[in-house]
Amino acid sequence: MSRIDLALVEAFVLVAKGGSLTKAESLSGVSKATLSRQLTRLEKLLGAQLLMRSPRRITLTEAGRAFFARCEGLLNEVTGRLEAASTEIHELTTGVSGSLSLLSDTQFSTSFVCHVVKLFLESHPNVRCQLDVANGFHAPQVGDVDCYVCSEPPDAPNLVAKLLGKLNYGLYASPQYLARHGTPQAPDELVRHQSIVMKAPSGLSQMLLVSGESGSFAFRPEPAFETNDHWVMKTFCIDGLGIALLPAFFVRPEVEQGVLVPVLPQWQPEPRRIYCAYQRQRYMGQKLRDFVDLMARCVVDIDSYNYYVGSSTTKRRKTGARP
């Protein structure tokens, strides 16, 4: 048997309930000629006569009554499911419900993205959020998430990188390290100090420091300690293992507590950019647009979002606390 078009079933149910082609035409807006052709096509496909036609009224045959009993419930179920699907799509596209998957570089995860997620969920309570850290265990690929917060967006097809803002970086060390090794007074003295370095994909990278009064200074630090995680960098720095180049907002609480101090504050690299990267087609959903807009507003106050203060080595030994 050939597949039966649902439009044929709808035409049959309309005529069966209305009792005439004229009534079915007024209910559906479909012409009587079209309805008649659809009924003839349906009977041919089923191999049975469903309707008895007379000038005054159309009645059901025994086969028609049996078919009508099945089809009316079928159409009601289809209509209900379509309405439920329409409601779900509306909720997803308007940001009312659904899920939002996020990926973040380590320095932005707890110190920025978590704060934005908290604000977002307050206004979108029916949205479920998942936040993973890039390069972490079982971290998803960029193409598998709705949004990736990063300092260097990957070069991937159909990926849009929205610039959220720029971040200031600086050199930092613990008071204990500077007490043992001395405080550099000029950038050329950095080569004699231990460096805590973020791994670069192409090996050791050159650091360019700029001073408004003295120009620029470039050097390639020889790492005493190397890692791919900003939290590990900050921990090593607090532990007094060397000097690290870190985002200013990321170490603001430790600087305020005196756990870390700026080194050569008049010499800093150029501000680095922070991006939100997402697949172009995913941006059609309202909830992702709302989240990206919220991040763009919040990045202005990023310095105030980091509440996680690392403690000094001595205090940590006493309390067991970790930053």
mmCIF file of N, CA and C in Angstrom, residues 180-285:
data_model
loop_
_atom_site.group_PDB
_atom_site.id
_atom_site.type_symbol
_atom_site.label_atom_id
_atom_site.label_comp_id
_atom_site.label_asym_id
_atom_site.label_seq_id
_atom_site.Cartn_x
_atom_site.Cartn_y
_atom_site.Cartn_z
ATOM 1 N N ARG A 180 63.761 37.055 49.118
ATOM 2 C CA ARG A 180 64.901 36.160 48.914
ATOM 3 C C ARG A 180 65.752 36.561 47.713
ATOM 4 N N HIS A 181 65.111 37.039 46.645
ATOM 5 C CA HIS A 181 65.822 37.248 45.389
ATOM 6 C C HIS A 181 65.960 38.715 44.993
ATOM 7 N N GLY A 182 65.337 39.607 45.727
ATOM 8 C CA GLY A 182 65.406 41.014 45.383
ATOM 9 C C GLY A 182 64.312 41.412 44.405
ATOM 10 N N THR A 183 64.005 42.700 44.406
ATOM 11 C CA THR A 183 62.967 43.222 43.521
ATOM 12 C C THR A 183 63.597 43.844 42.289
ATOM 13 N N PRO A 184 63.227 43.386 41.096
ATOM 14 C CA PRO A 184 63.799 43.975 39.877
ATOM 15 C C PRO A 184 63.457 45.463 39.785
ATOM 16 N N GLN A 185 64.457 46.262 39.429
ATOM 17 C CA GLN A 185 64.244 47.694 39.276
ATOM 18 C C GLN A 185 64.162 48.112 37.809
ATOM 19 N N ALA A 186 64.539 47.220 36.910
ATOM 20 C CA ALA A 186 64.510 47.487 35.469
ATOM 21 C C ALA A 186 64.188 46.174 34.767
ATOM 22 N N PRO A 187 63.549 46.219 33.593
ATOM 23 C CA PRO A 187 63.136 44.982 32.918
ATOM 24 C C PRO A 187 64.297 44.068 32.531
ATOM 25 N N ASP A 188 65.496 44.617 32.288
ATOM 26 C CA ASP A 188 66.602 43.740 31.912
ATOM 27 C C ASP A 188 67.058 42.855 33.068
ATOM 28 N N GLU A 189 66.641 43.183 34.300
ATOM 29 C CA GLU A 189 66.987 42.354 35.451
ATOM 30 C C GLU A 189 66.125 41.097 35.535
ATOM 31 N N LEU A 190 65.027 41.037 34.756
ATOM 32 C CA LEU A 190 64.123 39.882 34.820
ATOM 33 C C LEU A 190 64.802 38.594 34.373
ATOM 34 N N VAL A 191 65.800 38.684 33.517
ATOM 35 C CA VAL A 191 66.457 37.471 33.020
ATOM 36 C C VAL A 191 67.198 36.747 34.133
ATOM 37 N N ARG A 192 67.470 37.422 35.228
ATOM 38 C CA ARG A 192 68.177 36.791 36.344
ATOM 39 C C ARG A 192 67.207 36.203 37.369
ATOM 40 N N HIS A 193 65.914 36.319 37.106
ATOM 41 C CA HIS A 193 64.910 35.824 38.055
ATOM 42 C C HIS A 193 64.224 34.568 37.522
ATOM 43 N N GLN A 194 63.654 33.825 38.446
ATOM 44 C CA GLN A 194 62.876 32.645 38.081
ATOM 45 C C GLN A 194 61.528 33.088 37.508
ATOM 46 N N SER A 195 61.129 32.444 36.423
ATOM 47 C CA SER A 195 59.867 32.795 35.763
ATOM 48 C C SER A 195 58.896 31.619 35.810
ATOM 49 N N ILE A 196 57.631 31.936 36.060
ATOM 50 C CA ILE A 196 56.548 30.960 35.971
ATOM 51 C C ILE A 196 55.810 31.281 34.672
ATOM 52 N N VAL A 197 55.814 30.334 33.756
ATOM 53 C CA VAL A 197 55.423 30.646 32.380
ATOM 54 C C VAL A 197 54.246 29.777 31.936
ATOM 55 N N MET A 198 53.332 30.399 31.198
ATOM 56 C CA MET A 198 52.248 29.661 30.553
ATOM 57 C C MET A 198 52.791 29.023 29.272
ATOM 58 N N LYS A 199 52.507 27.748 29.089
ATOM 59 C CA LYS A 199 52.986 27.047 27.901
ATOM 60 C C LYS A 199 52.449 27.702 26.637
ATOM 61 N N ALA A 200 53.292 27.812 25.642
ATOM 62 C CA ALA A 200 52.890 28.328 24.332
ATOM 63 C C ALA A 200 52.900 27.177 23.343
ATOM 64 N N PRO A 201 51.936 27.140 22.402
ATOM 65 C CA PRO A 201 51.866 26.023 21.439
ATOM 66 C C PRO A 201 53.145 25.844 20.641
ATOM 67 N N SER A 202 53.846 26.939 20.361
ATOM 68 C CA SER A 202 55.045 26.850 19.536
ATOM 69 C C SER A 202 56.332 26.890 20.359
ATOM 70 N N GLY A 203 56.232 26.564 21.646
ATOM 71 C CA GLY A 203 57.415 26.604 22.500
ATOM 72 C C GLY A 203 57.508 27.908 23.257
ATOM 73 N N LEU A 204 58.736 28.284 23.653
ATOM 74 C CA LEU A 204 58.926 29.495 24.436
ATOM 75 C C LEU A 204 58.543 30.730 23.621
ATOM 76 N N SER A 205 57.755 31.606 24.236
ATOM 77 C CA SER A 205 57.321 32.809 23.535
ATOM 78 C C SER A 205 58.040 34.027 24.098
ATOM 79 N N GLN A 206 58.154 35.035 23.270
ATOM 80 C CA GLN A 206 58.808 36.267 23.686
ATOM 81 C C GLN A 206 57.827 37.165 24.399
ATOM 82 N N MET A 207 58.283 37.814 25.458
ATOM 83 C CA MET A 207 57.456 38.732 26.215
ATOM 84 C C MET A 207 57.860 40.158 25.874
ATOM 85 N N LEU A 208 56.878 40.977 25.506
ATOM 86 C CA LEU A 208 57.131 42.374 25.177
ATOM 87 C C LEU A 208 56.473 43.256 26.227
ATOM 88 N N LEU A 209 57.301 44.004 26.952
ATOM 89 C CA LEU A 209 56.808 44.925 27.960
ATOM 90 C C LEU A 209 56.918 46.347 27.435
ATOM 91 N N VAL A 210 55.933 47.157 27.769
ATOM 92 C CA VAL A 210 55.879 48.525 27.262
ATOM 93 C C VAL A 210 55.758 49.489 28.437
ATOM 94 N N SER A 211 56.530 50.576 28.381
ATOM 95 C CA SER A 211 56.450 51.648 29.358
ATOM 96 C C SER A 211 56.187 52.952 28.619
ATOM 97 N N GLY A 212 55.229 53.718 29.103
ATOM 98 C CA GLY A 212 54.904 54.965 28.438
ATOM 99 C C GLY A 212 56.061 55.940 28.384
ATOM 100 N N GLU A 213 56.973 55.849 29.354
ATOM 101 C CA GLU A 213 58.095 56.784 29.431
ATOM 102 C C GLU A 213 59.370 56.241 28.805
ATOM 103 N N SER A 214 59.566 54.915 28.866
ATOM 104 C CA SER A 214 60.852 54.352 28.477
ATOM 105 C C SER A 214 60.807 53.488 27.231
ATOM 106 N N GLY A 215 59.693 53.402 26.553
ATOM 107 C CA GLY A 215 59.625 52.611 25.328
ATOM 108 C C GLY A 215 59.217 51.180 25.598
ATOM 109 N N SER A 216 59.902 50.231 24.978
ATOM 110 C CA SER A 216 59.538 48.823 25.110
ATOM 111 C C SER A 216 60.778 47.975 25.387
ATOM 112 N N PHE A 217 60.520 46.784 25.922
ATOM 113 C CA PHE A 217 61.606 45.850 26.230
ATOM 114 C C PHE A 217 61.100 44.445 25.947
ATOM 115 N N ALA A 218 61.830 43.706 25.136
ATOM 116 C CA ALA A 218 61.445 42.341 24.779
ATOM 117 C C ALA A 218 62.472 41.363 25.329
ATOM 118 N N PHE A 219 61.983 40.277 25.903
ATOM 119 C CA PHE A 219 62.892 39.222 26.355
ATOM 120 C C PHE A 219 62.140 37.897 26.338
ATOM 121 N N ARG A 220 62.902 36.829 26.324
ATOM 122 C CA ARG A 220 62.344 35.488 26.300
ATOM 123 C C ARG A 220 62.647 34.834 27.654
ATOM 124 N N PRO A 221 61.636 34.744 28.525
ATOM 125 C CA PRO A 221 61.905 34.195 29.859
ATOM 126 C C PRO A 221 62.246 32.713 29.804
ATOM 127 N N GLU A 222 63.203 32.330 30.601
ATOM 128 C CA GLU A 222 63.550 30.920 30.744
ATOM 129 C C GLU A 222 62.749 30.374 31.922
ATOM 130 N N PRO A 223 61.772 29.504 31.655
ATOM 131 C CA PRO A 223 60.867 29.109 32.745
ATOM 132 C C PRO A 223 61.528 28.209 33.777
ATOM 133 N N ALA A 224 61.374 28.622 35.035
ATOM 134 C CA ALA A 224 61.723 27.716 36.124
ATOM 135 C C ALA A 224 60.581 26.734 36.349
ATOM 136 N N PHE A 225 59.360 27.207 36.065
ATOM 137 C CA PHE A 225 58.160 26.374 36.180
ATOM 138 C C PHE A 225 57.255 26.712 35.003
ATOM 139 N N GLU A 226 56.663 25.701 34.409
ATOM 140 C CA GLU A 226 55.823 25.877 33.233
ATOM 141 C C GLU A 226 54.528 25.092 33.419
ATOM 142 N N THR A 227 53.425 25.650 32.965
ATOM 143 C CA THR A 227 52.124 25.000 33.125
ATOM 144 C C THR A 227 51.185 25.491 32.030
ATOM 145 N N ASN A 228 50.042 24.835 31.908
ATOM 146 C CA ASN A 228 49.033 25.288 30.958
ATOM 147 C C ASN A 228 47.774 25.782 31.673
ATOM 148 N N ASP A 229 47.914 26.087 32.966
ATOM 149 C CA ASP A 229 46.751 26.470 33.763
ATOM 150 C C ASP A 229 47.063 27.735 34.561
ATOM 151 N N HIS A 230 46.199 28.750 34.453
ATOM 152 C CA HIS A 230 46.442 30.006 35.153
ATOM 153 C C HIS A 230 46.338 29.865 36.667
ATOM 154 N N TRP A 231 45.470 28.975 37.139
ATOM 155 C CA TRP A 231 45.376 28.772 38.590
ATOM 156 C C TRP A 231 46.667 28.166 39.137
ATOM 157 N N VAL A 232 47.269 27.260 38.368
ATOM 158 C CA VAL A 232 48.557 26.691 38.791
ATOM 159 C C VAL A 232 49.620 27.778 38.790
ATOM 160 N N MET A 233 49.615 28.643 37.775
ATOM 161 C CA MET A 233 50.562 29.755 37.746
ATOM 162 C C MET A 233 50.432 30.619 38.996
ATOM 163 N N LYS A 234 49.187 30.956 39.319
ATOM 164 C CA LYS A 234 48.988 31.825 40.481
ATOM 165 C C LYS A 234 49.394 31.114 41.769
ATOM 166 N N THR A 235 49.123 29.822 41.849
ATOM 167 C CA THR A 235 49.514 29.064 43.041
ATOM 168 C C THR A 235 51.031 29.038 43.197
ATOM 169 N N PHE A 236 51.749 28.745 42.112
ATOM 170 C CA PHE A 236 53.210 28.758 42.162
ATOM 171 C C PHE A 236 53.729 30.134 42.554
ATOM 172 N N CYS A 237 53.086 31.163 42.027
ATOM 173 C CA CYS A 237 53.511 32.536 42.333
ATOM 174 C C CYS A 237 53.321 32.838 43.820
ATOM 175 N N ILE A 238 52.152 32.464 44.355
ATOM 176 C CA ILE A 238 51.890 32.672 45.781
ATOM 177 C C ILE A 238 52.872 31.874 46.635
ATOM 178 N N ASP A 239 53.234 30.698 46.161
ATOM 179 C CA ASP A 239 54.180 29.850 46.898
ATOM 180 C C ASP A 239 55.609 30.373 46.862
ATOM 181 N N GLY A 240 55.847 31.462 46.107
ATOM 182 C CA GLY A 240 57.177 32.062 46.089
ATOM 183 C C GLY A 240 58.158 31.392 45.158
ATOM 184 N N LEU A 241 57.636 30.774 44.088
ATOM 185 C CA LEU A 241 58.520 30.039 43.182
ATOM 186 C C LEU A 241 59.006 30.867 42.007
ATOM 187 N N GLY A 242 58.529 32.111 41.885
ATOM 188 C CA GLY A 242 59.021 32.927 40.787
ATOM 189 C C GLY A 242 58.079 34.070 40.461
ATOM 190 N N ILE A 243 58.377 34.754 39.356
ATOM 191 C CA ILE A 243 57.590 35.885 38.864
ATOM 192 C C ILE A 243 56.708 35.400 37.715
ATOM 193 N N ALA A 244 55.452 35.817 37.694
ATOM 194 C CA ALA A 244 54.511 35.352 36.683
ATOM 195 C C ALA A 244 53.799 36.527 36.033
ATOM 196 N N LEU A 245 53.515 36.385 34.752
ATOM 197 C CA LEU A 245 52.702 37.355 34.021
ATOM 198 C C LEU A 245 51.256 36.874 34.084
ATOM 199 N N LEU A 246 50.399 37.657 34.759
ATOM 200 C CA LEU A 246 49.029 37.225 35.013
ATOM 201 C C LEU A 246 48.046 38.359 34.730
ATOM 202 N N PRO A 247 46.771 38.022 34.423
ATOM 203 C CA PRO A 247 45.760 39.066 34.248
ATOM 204 C C PRO A 247 45.569 39.848 35.545
ATOM 205 N N ALA A 248 45.479 41.157 35.440
ATOM 206 C CA ALA A 248 45.364 41.995 36.634
ATOM 207 C C ALA A 248 44.111 41.662 37.432
ATOM 208 N N PHE A 249 42.986 41.422 36.741
ATOM 209 C CA PHE A 249 41.753 41.122 37.476
ATOM 210 C C PHE A 249 41.865 39.792 38.213
ATOM 211 N N PHE A 250 42.668 38.875 37.675
ATOM 212 C CA PHE A 250 42.781 37.528 38.213
ATOM 213 C C PHE A 250 43.515 37.509 39.551
ATOM 214 N N VAL A 251 44.418 38.482 39.767
ATOM 215 C CA VAL A 251 45.200 38.510 41.009
ATOM 216 C C VAL A 251 44.828 39.697 41.892
ATOM 217 N N ARG A 252 43.783 40.433 41.520
ATOM 218 C CA ARG A 252 43.406 41.611 42.304
ATOM 219 C C ARG A 252 43.171 41.281 43.783
ATOM 220 N N PRO A 253 42.424 40.210 44.130
ATOM 221 C CA PRO A 253 42.217 39.924 45.563
ATOM 222 C C PRO A 253 43.520 39.639 46.300
ATOM 223 N N GLU A 254 44.432 38.903 45.657
ATOM 224 C CA GLU A 254 45.707 38.579 46.312
ATOM 225 C C GLU A 254 46.565 39.827 46.501
ATOM 226 N N VAL A 255 46.511 40.739 45.536
ATOM 227 C CA VAL A 255 47.261 41.986 45.667
ATOM 228 C C VAL A 255 46.682 42.825 46.804
ATOM 229 N N GLU A 256 45.366 42.885 46.895
ATOM 230 C CA GLU A 256 44.742 43.652 47.979
ATOM 231 C C GLU A 256 45.052 43.067 49.349
ATOM 232 N N GLN A 257 45.215 41.731 49.406
ATOM 233 C CA GLN A 257 45.539 41.076 50.676
ATOM 234 C C GLN A 257 47.041 41.069 50.967
ATOM 235 N N GLY A 258 47.852 41.518 50.017
ATOM 236 C CA GLY A 258 49.293 41.530 50.216
ATOM 237 C C GLY A 258 49.949 40.185 49.977
ATOM 238 N N VAL A 259 49.183 39.227 49.428
ATOM 239 C CA VAL A 259 49.746 37.906 49.149
ATOM 240 C C VAL A 259 50.638 37.954 47.917
ATOM 241 N N LEU A 260 50.295 38.808 46.962
ATOM 242 C CA LEU A 260 51.118 39.049 45.788
ATOM 243 C C LEU A 260 51.335 40.556 45.648
ATOM 244 N N VAL A 261 52.437 40.917 45.018
ATOM 245 C CA VAL A 261 52.726 42.337 44.782
ATOM 246 C C VAL A 261 53.125 42.519 43.324
ATOM 247 N N PRO A 262 52.786 43.666 42.730
ATOM 248 C CA PRO A 262 53.208 43.924 41.345
ATOM 249 C C PRO A 262 54.716 44.069 41.253
ATOM 250 N N VAL A 263 55.253 43.611 40.154
ATOM 251 C CA VAL A 263 56.676 43.752 39.839
ATOM 252 C C VAL A 263 56.793 44.630 38.588
ATOM 253 N N LEU A 264 57.620 45.677 38.688
ATOM 254 C CA LEU A 264 57.779 46.623 37.576
ATOM 255 C C LEU A 264 56.420 47.081 37.048
ATOM 256 N N PRO A 265 55.570 47.648 37.910
ATOM 257 C CA PRO A 265 54.214 48.005 37.484
ATOM 258 C C PRO A 265 54.170 49.011 36.331
ATOM 259 N N GLN A 266 55.271 49.762 36.156
ATOM 260 C CA GLN A 266 55.287 50.717 35.043
ATOM 261 C C GLN A 266 55.590 50.035 33.705
ATOM 262 N N TRP A 267 55.945 48.745 33.750
ATOM 263 C CA TRP A 267 56.215 47.966 32.533
ATOM 264 C C TRP A 267 55.146 46.872 32.416
ATOM 265 N N GLN A 268 54.333 46.968 31.366
ATOM 266 C CA GLN A 268 53.266 45.995 31.158
ATOM 267 C C GLN A 268 53.167 45.636 29.684
ATOM 268 N N PRO A 269 52.677 44.437 29.400
ATOM 269 C CA PRO A 269 52.419 44.103 27.992
ATOM 270 C C PRO A 269 51.184 44.846 27.492
ATOM 271 N N GLU A 270 50.993 44.847 26.188
ATOM 272 C CA GLU A 270 49.778 45.438 25.636
ATOM 273 C C GLU A 270 48.558 44.672 26.162
ATOM 274 N N PRO A 271 47.454 45.369 26.414
ATOM 275 C CA PRO A 271 46.236 44.663 26.881
ATOM 276 C C PRO A 271 45.857 43.539 25.922
ATOM 277 N N ARG A 272 45.379 42.446 26.482
ATOM 278 C CA ARG A 272 44.987 41.302 25.670
ATOM 279 C C ARG A 272 43.468 41.232 25.568
ATOM 280 N N ARG A 273 43.017 40.677 24.490
ATOM 281 C CA ARG A 273 41.580 40.650 24.216
ATOM 282 C C ARG A 273 40.909 39.432 24.840
ATOM 283 N N ILE A 274 39.627 39.583 25.170
ATOM 284 C CA ILE A 274 38.803 38.475 25.637
ATOM 285 C C ILE A 274 37.637 38.337 24.666
ATOM 286 N N TYR A 275 37.428 37.118 24.205
ATOM 287 C CA TYR A 275 36.431 36.850 23.177
ATOM 288 C C TYR A 275 35.356 35.890 23.692
ATOM 289 N N CYS A 276 34.220 35.974 23.028
ATOM 290 C CA CYS A 276 33.181 34.959 23.149
ATOM 291 C C CYS A 276 33.000 34.369 21.757
ATOM 292 N N ALA A 277 33.303 33.090 21.598
ATOM 293 C CA ALA A 277 33.235 32.439 20.290
ATOM 294 C C ALA A 277 32.056 31.469 20.275
ATOM 295 N N TYR A 278 31.330 31.464 19.163
ATOM 296 C CA TYR A 278 30.157 30.591 19.058
ATOM 297 C C TYR A 278 29.894 30.268 17.589
ATOM 298 N N GLN A 279 29.239 29.128 17.371
ATOM 299 C CA GLN A 279 28.825 28.751 16.026
ATOM 300 C C GLN A 279 27.719 29.687 15.556
ATOM 301 N N ARG A 280 27.812 30.112 14.315
ATOM 302 C CA ARG A 280 26.872 31.110 13.796
ATOM 303 C C ARG A 280 25.426 30.651 13.945
ATOM 304 N N GLN A 281 25.152 29.375 13.669
ATOM 305 C CA GLN A 281 23.777 28.909 13.699
ATOM 306 C C GLN A 281 23.229 28.834 15.123
ATOM 307 N N ARG A 282 24.122 28.648 16.122
ATOM 308 C CA ARG A 282 23.641 28.574 17.501
ATOM 309 C C ARG A 282 23.186 29.931 18.021
ATOM 310 N N TYR A 283 23.676 30.994 17.396
ATOM 311 C CA TYR A 283 23.331 32.338 17.854
ATOM 312 C C TYR A 283 21.878 32.692 17.533
ATOM 313 N N MET A 284 21.178 31.839 16.777
ATOM 314 C CA MET A 284 19.771 32.081 16.481
ATOM 315 C C MET A 284 18.918 31.968 17.733
ATOM 316 N N GLY A 285 19.354 31.188 18.723
ATOM 317 C CA GLY A 285 18.585 31.024 19.960
ATOM 318 C C GLY A 285 18.669 32.264 20.842
#
